[in-house]
Amino acid sequence: MSYRASLNLPKFAIPVRRPARSPEHAERLRRLWAEAYAWQLRDGRPRQVFSLHDGPPYANGKPHVGHALNKVLKDSVSRYQLLRGRQVRFRLGWDCHGLPIELKAKPTQSAAGSDSAEPAADCSPANQIRQRARAFADQCIAEQRLAFQHWGVLSASAEHYETKSPGYVARQLLAFDRLHSLGLVYRSFLPVHWSDSSATALAEAELVYRDDHRSDSAFVLMPLIRLSADASAPEALRDSGGEQQPRHHLLVWTTTPWTLPANAAVAVGPGMRYSLRRLPDGRTVVVAASWPGFGGGGGGGGGGGGVELGEPLAEFPADALIGATYRHPFSNAECPVLPSDHVTEDKGTGLVHVAPAHGREDFQLGIKFKLPLVSMVTEAGRFGGPGLSESLEELNGRHCLTEGSGAVLDLLRRRSLLAHTEALVHSYPYDWRTGRPVMLRASSQWFLDTAGLRDRALTALDTVRILPDREAGAMRAFVAARPYWCISRQRVHGVPIPVLYDESTGDPVYDSQLTRRFAEHVAETGSADSWFELSADQLAEKFGSSELRHRRLKKSGDIFDIWMDSGLSWAVAGEAGDLDADGQASLCVEGQDQFRGWFSSSLLLSVALTGRPPYKSLAVHGFTVDETGRKMSKSVGNVVDPEQYLPGHLPHCLPQYPPVQPTAQVILRHGPDGLRYWAASAGLAVRPEIGDRLLAAADGHVKRLRSHLRFLLGCVSDLPLSETVRTAICHPADAGYLALLADFVRSIEAAFDACDTGAVCRQLEQLLSQAAGPYLAAVKHRLYCFPADSPDRRSAQAALWQSLRAITMATAPVLPHLAEEVYAALPVDGFGGRPAESPTSVCLEAWQFPDLSDSSDSRTLLGRQLLALFRLRSAAFAGSDEFAQAASAAARLSLAPLSAGWELLLANDALPWRPEAKEDPRFGRLAETLRCSSVRVVRATEFESLRAADRRVLTDCDLGDVGVLVEEVRPDVSSDCPRCRRRVAKASAGDTCGDDELCQQCADFLLDGWASDAESSETATRR
Ligand SMILES: [Zn+2]
């Protein structure tokens, strides 16, 4: 006889497997979220603002896995804040200027691609490059936005900001005007890679390093004049011969002799040791004690040339030299010996020639010690200009990298200051277009006064919360160490620096009115191109004040550094109403490199212009590496395109987007949610890994969540939800589970508040494996077999409803696709927290759990006891192979609530959850919760005698205070109930129940006349 009709089987509202999604479905969800996002922005109810200010990614390529990580983190946190009732302002942004985009817009860059028919870059007018760069950026924005929509970013369909928009550019120009009026910008020299063959500064990306470059390296003698008064130098060194007849020389090695006229100091390594040695001509030189001599210590080229050094006359630490002075080889100037960490023992003589105009380290040393910065090299790469002294007139006009270098060596020889020369073959940067070597040359640039802002910025930083905690010191370190910020670039695609220059002196002629009127012009006409198209006179005439008239002016094509663009995004966000009531972003989330990038530039500019940081908290995530820990790189070939893991195609809204051909081994069955789960579980990890294995694992977690939520939906389908379900709780297991659920909700809140989506995922996994899963298994018997309206069954359903609500809400920020599907399948319209007039989306629900608010001691205790019982059960059965087999067999039986024919004997009085008096050990709540045939609690003494007795004990274990014996319920004194599938011992020896007979409990239920009630279950879907 089949008792199936008498059972209350779950009615499943969503399928086990995520159905294949049509483009229409994706489009419906996209619209739903666009509506929900827009609705909460205009909702009139008072809401606290949560402003997540988006650090703009570069609009220079296709969406990649770094975007996925960053945007999913941001989206998860903002979706959570929306559930918390905040008004979420999360406007996406894009960084549209800068070299990477400009290079993509240059035809020669893509010579290997399809644009080879285009004219060469040098022939392309700058405005053509600008147009192409803008079009390229637009295309990248469209593609990236489409991917962000595909991944379910809530605000991905709303308006965005971009650094090339006219309003943004106008705002930036006005900010520069303000910075200028505050005296926070200045013009100075900075060494940059300079190509005289292209007459332009080059960025690192435009350099090609050739290993076969040949230089004439020189060992130069610099006469030592005097030592520092407080230096503890040995006598031999101290006996220097004085200013007129210097006896000792510093022996300096350089591969760029042409920079020697610009020498301003000699640097020594602070921790190094030096020695005094004799040259063949009798003069004594200071070199590093470890220096092996000519031919071996320079760059490894050439032989010693027969020049041998004598044995060391004295050895001393670098301190003896620091503060000493020497005579400049080409003038009578007295120059200092300085300490610098960039001096090492593995190259040269340990004494480094410092020319601040021609080296980055030299420049920073120059800033630190206020060395004179003179440039005597013209844009054509020749000696000349105001920096070249009269004594060096014979160098004038000579090309530095070729004949000029030899001329400098000749001068040194005539002054008897050249000890030796060696040819050196080494790696050297070349202009990638002309194939000619480049030089480091100082040119006039604009700077933001970071030194003047540093202390204010550090003070402002004290008010910023930085997540995770381990990163708190890093940002301070970067701000404190930042030596200077050069805000000008010699490129064509960017925001023009609105300054004109005196035609004869080249000095800047700043006119505030010109900047402000030009900014208005940009905002009105939608373009800043007229700056590049008009002459200086025309610009002065059109925008400038009367003071500019009658002056002979020129302009430069300089544009702003892109960090100056993006560093002002907070100001544009403020005008758009995207920030909070204090004019700050609640949170910014970016990769670690933004400490020195966008986080820093935004902080400095905001402190300069408003006196406060632009954000209240920062969260930093790592950079994705592959599963072997290698960085993503095109040359390694391990770059991950997130779309390749997703089944099907991107949504059809942009028809020109090519369908994605899956190439990855793993296809995420759960679609974007699988990808999102990977990103969320990576969270703020230092080195988040990605690869087939981890993505498959993430997909598995989504699958488990889906299956669990589906089951919860099925179990509550007949729960009368019109009345409050709180009062229904009457079973200790249910009350205990609600306590565990309350703990879970609190842990999710803490995790989201710390921006730690990784912890959110871990909490979800832990809940399912340790509490929700075992609980569901434990209550199935009640749900299926008890009368539909029985208090025990309703109590379980009420707890499951709370579980459904809590897990769905906790899942919704991370896996919105799954949460929306569950939400739409609820037996009632929502969880009751969504405003009636709002779009039907789970993201507008309220994060409220009134039914979990009971935090009384008794309930908390029940929660702990329930967990203890779950652990007890798994520990008791863990060692039993027979049980494991029986359990897996039982799992295959579609109706069996996984109870097997075992009796548990629990020893002693410490058992947390005492059975009620007169409780039948076979049908009591302990047996039900522990899912076994019967549970008896016995005294410790009895337990020991039972253990010793000749009974068929399958396993025994000692769980702290509770001893457990597991015994098989022997088939000859038991039977399997055909209805509930439990194996139940006969009540007494005379009991005559056969294999087809109902257990006592089922018989009672059916006797109660309840069977007819269950007719409606007949159509229930089999699990
Ligand atoms: Zn039964």
Tab-separated table of N, CA, C and O in Angstrom, residues 52-57 64-77 90 92-93 148 151 153 588-594 598-599 619-622 624 678-680 682-684 688 755:
chain	number	residue	atom	x	y	z
A	52	LEU	N	29.059	55.411	-2.646
A	52	LEU	CA	30.226	54.627	-3.058
A	52	LEU	C	30.797	55.310	-4.294
A	52	LEU	O	30.216	55.251	-5.376
A	53	HIS	N	31.921	55.990	-4.118
A	53	HIS	CA	32.482	56.749	-5.236
A	53	HIS	C	33.402	55.840	-6.046
A	53	HIS	O	34.350	55.277	-5.519
A	54	ASP	N	33.075	55.721	-7.322
A	54	ASP	CA	33.766	54.769	-8.186
A	54	ASP	C	35.066	55.363	-8.707
A	54	ASP	O	35.064	56.383	-9.389
A	55	GLY	N	36.182	54.733	-8.376
A	55	GLY	CA	37.450	55.126	-8.975
A	55	GLY	C	37.430	54.701	-10.427
A	55	GLY	O	37.163	53.544	-10.718
A	56	PRO	N	37.638	55.649	-11.337
A	56	PRO	CA	37.382	55.321	-12.747
A	56	PRO	C	38.430	54.386	-13.346
A	56	PRO	O	39.609	54.670	-13.291
A	57	PRO	N	37.997	53.250	-13.907
A	57	PRO	CA	38.944	52.414	-14.648
A	57	PRO	C	39.277	53.080	-15.980
A	57	PRO	O	38.539	53.947	-16.450
A	64	HIS	N	38.093	42.895	-18.048
A	64	HIS	CA	38.923	41.761	-17.638
A	64	HIS	C	38.585	41.380	-16.202
A	64	HIS	O	37.723	41.977	-15.558
A	65	VAL	N	39.304	40.388	-15.720
A	65	VAL	CA	38.939	39.795	-14.443
A	65	VAL	C	39.143	40.774	-13.276
A	65	VAL	O	38.455	40.715	-12.266
A	66	GLY	N	40.077	41.712	-13.458
A	66	GLY	CA	40.272	42.747	-12.435
A	66	GLY	C	39.033	43.622	-12.304
A	66	GLY	O	38.625	44.005	-11.204
A	67	HIS	N	38.407	43.952	-13.451
A	67	HIS	CA	37.148	44.700	-13.408
A	67	HIS	C	36.095	43.905	-12.637
A	67	HIS	O	35.338	44.452	-11.840
A	68	ALA	N	36.041	42.593	-12.931
A	68	ALA	CA	35.002	41.758	-12.303
A	68	ALA	C	35.154	41.789	-10.786
A	68	ALA	O	34.189	41.991	-10.052
A	69	LEU	N	36.387	41.611	-10.330
A	69	LEU	CA	36.635	41.617	-8.887
A	69	LEU	C	36.213	42.956	-8.284
A	69	LEU	O	35.458	43.017	-7.309
A	70	ASN	N	36.689	44.023	-8.887
A	70	ASN	CA	36.433	45.361	-8.340
A	70	ASN	C	34.951	45.711	-8.362
A	70	ASN	O	34.386	46.160	-7.348
A	71	LYS	N	34.288	45.480	-9.480
A	71	LYS	CA	32.895	45.917	-9.600
A	71	LYS	C	31.955	45.030	-8.773
A	71	LYS	O	30.970	45.517	-8.221
A	72	VAL	N	32.264	43.749	-8.675
A	72	VAL	CA	31.406	42.872	-7.875
A	72	VAL	C	31.510	43.232	-6.390
A	72	VAL	O	30.505	43.258	-5.673
A	73	LEU	N	32.731	43.550	-5.940
A	73	LEU	CA	32.882	43.983	-4.543
A	73	LEU	C	32.041	45.222	-4.292
A	73	LEU	O	31.276	45.304	-3.322
A	74	LYS	N	32.197	46.210	-5.172
A	74	LYS	CA	31.463	47.465	-4.994
A	74	LYS	C	29.958	47.219	-5.043
A	74	LYS	O	29.195	47.766	-4.239
A	75	ASP	N	29.548	46.398	-6.007
A	75	ASP	CA	28.111	46.173	-6.176
A	75	ASP	C	27.536	45.421	-4.970
A	75	ASP	O	26.448	45.743	-4.495
A	76	SER	N	28.283	44.441	-4.458
A	76	SER	CA	27.789	43.672	-3.319
A	76	SER	C	27.608	44.576	-2.103
A	76	SER	O	26.594	44.512	-1.409
A	77	VAL	N	28.611	45.411	-1.860
A	77	VAL	CA	28.525	46.301	-0.694
A	77	VAL	C	27.387	47.301	-0.874
A	77	VAL	O	26.625	47.572	0.062
A	90	PHE	N	25.910	55.273	-6.374
A	90	PHE	CA	27.060	54.552	-6.920
A	90	PHE	C	27.074	54.776	-8.425
A	90	PHE	O	26.496	54.025	-9.193
A	92	LEU	N	28.951	54.917	-11.874
A	92	LEU	CA	30.162	54.400	-12.505
A	92	LEU	C	30.909	55.528	-13.204
A	92	LEU	O	30.304	56.506	-13.638
A	93	GLY	N	32.219	55.391	-13.298
A	93	GLY	CA	33.023	56.402	-13.981
A	93	GLY	C	34.098	55.773	-14.838
A	93	GLY	O	34.442	54.599	-14.665
A	148	PHE	N	29.558	44.999	-17.266
A	148	PHE	CA	29.146	45.298	-15.889
A	148	PHE	C	27.651	45.001	-15.715
A	148	PHE	O	27.215	44.490	-14.686
A	151	TRP	N	27.166	41.323	-15.466
A	151	TRP	CA	27.538	40.775	-14.163
A	151	TRP	C	26.553	41.191	-13.068
A	151	TRP	O	26.712	40.800	-11.915
A	153	VAL	N	25.712	44.495	-12.100
A	153	VAL	CA	25.995	45.702	-11.321
A	153	VAL	C	24.748	46.593	-11.332
A	153	VAL	O	24.265	46.982	-12.392
A	588	CYS	N	35.358	54.156	-0.814
A	588	CYS	CA	35.972	53.908	-2.118
A	588	CYS	C	36.645	52.544	-2.036
A	588	CYS	O	37.241	52.213	-1.022
A	589	VAL	N	36.515	51.762	-3.092
A	589	VAL	CA	37.086	50.409	-3.119
A	589	VAL	C	37.951	50.280	-4.364
A	589	VAL	O	37.434	50.371	-5.486
A	590	GLU	N	39.252	50.113	-4.189
A	590	GLU	CA	40.127	49.963	-5.352
A	590	GLU	C	41.255	48.996	-5.033
A	590	GLU	O	41.405	48.547	-3.898
A	591	GLY	N	42.073	48.722	-6.036
A	591	GLY	CA	43.233	47.845	-5.856
A	591	GLY	C	44.324	48.533	-5.055
A	591	GLY	O	44.333	49.762	-4.905
A	592	GLN	N	45.244	47.705	-4.540
A	592	GLN	CA	46.298	48.224	-3.667
A	592	GLN	C	47.111	49.347	-4.302
A	592	GLN	O	47.596	50.235	-3.605
A	593	ASP	N	47.297	49.290	-5.635
A	593	ASP	CA	48.165	50.287	-6.264
A	593	ASP	C	47.593	51.697	-6.178
A	593	ASP	O	48.295	52.661	-6.443
A	594	GLN	N	46.322	51.808	-5.817
A	594	GLN	CA	45.729	53.151	-5.776
A	594	GLN	C	46.135	53.934	-4.536
A	594	GLN	O	45.826	55.116	-4.421
A	598	TRP	N	45.183	56.788	-7.340
A	598	TRP	CA	43.968	57.594	-7.222
A	598	TRP	C	43.658	58.001	-5.781
A	598	TRP	O	43.223	59.127	-5.537
A	599	PHE	N	43.874	57.096	-4.833
A	599	PHE	CA	43.618	57.462	-3.432
A	599	PHE	C	44.452	58.684	-3.044
A	599	PHE	O	43.972	59.617	-2.403
A	619	ALA	N	38.647	50.812	1.002
A	619	ALA	CA	38.893	49.373	1.076
A	619	ALA	C	39.772	49.008	-0.108
A	619	ALA	O	39.560	49.513	-1.213
A	620	VAL	N	40.765	48.176	0.130
A	620	VAL	CA	41.664	47.789	-0.964
A	620	VAL	C	41.653	46.288	-1.167
A	620	VAL	O	41.654	45.518	-0.216
A	621	HIS	N	41.616	45.913	-2.421
A	621	HIS	CA	41.712	44.492	-2.760
A	621	HIS	C	43.013	44.255	-3.514
A	621	HIS	O	43.680	45.187	-3.934
A	622	GLY	N	43.343	42.977	-3.688
A	622	GLY	CA	44.598	42.635	-4.339
A	622	GLY	C	44.443	42.513	-5.847
A	622	GLY	O	43.401	42.838	-6.407
A	624	THR	N	44.550	39.980	-9.116
A	624	THR	CA	44.329	38.561	-9.359
A	624	THR	C	45.572	37.900	-9.950
A	624	THR	O	46.250	38.462	-10.806
A	678	TRP	N	32.884	33.887	-7.041
A	678	TRP	CA	34.350	33.853	-7.009
A	678	TRP	C	34.897	35.209	-6.537
A	678	TRP	O	35.751	35.272	-5.650
A	679	ALA	N	34.375	36.295	-7.143
A	679	ALA	CA	34.890	37.636	-6.821
A	679	ALA	C	34.627	37.978	-5.359
A	679	ALA	O	35.503	38.471	-4.643
A	680	ALA	N	33.402	37.684	-4.912
A	680	ALA	CA	33.058	38.027	-3.531
A	680	ALA	C	33.884	37.219	-2.545
A	680	ALA	O	34.322	37.743	-1.516
A	682	ALA	N	36.858	36.070	-3.044
A	682	ALA	CA	38.218	36.628	-3.066
A	682	ALA	C	38.266	37.871	-2.179
A	682	ALA	O	39.215	38.080	-1.427
A	683	GLY	N	37.226	38.694	-2.274
A	683	GLY	CA	37.104	39.854	-1.390
A	683	GLY	C	38.344	40.724	-1.357
A	683	GLY	O	38.848	41.139	-2.387
A	684	LEU	N	38.830	40.983	-0.155
A	684	LEU	CA	39.961	41.886	0.006
A	684	LEU	C	41.278	41.111	0.163
A	684	LEU	O	42.255	41.639	0.699
A	688	PRO	N	44.280	37.464	-4.716
A	688	PRO	CA	43.163	36.605	-5.116
A	688	PRO	C	43.536	35.773	-6.336
A	688	PRO	O	44.099	36.294	-7.289
A	755	CYS	N	33.362	45.514	4.713
A	755	CYS	CA	33.588	45.366	3.273
A	755	CYS	C	34.192	44.000	2.960
A	755	CYS	O	34.824	43.810	1.944
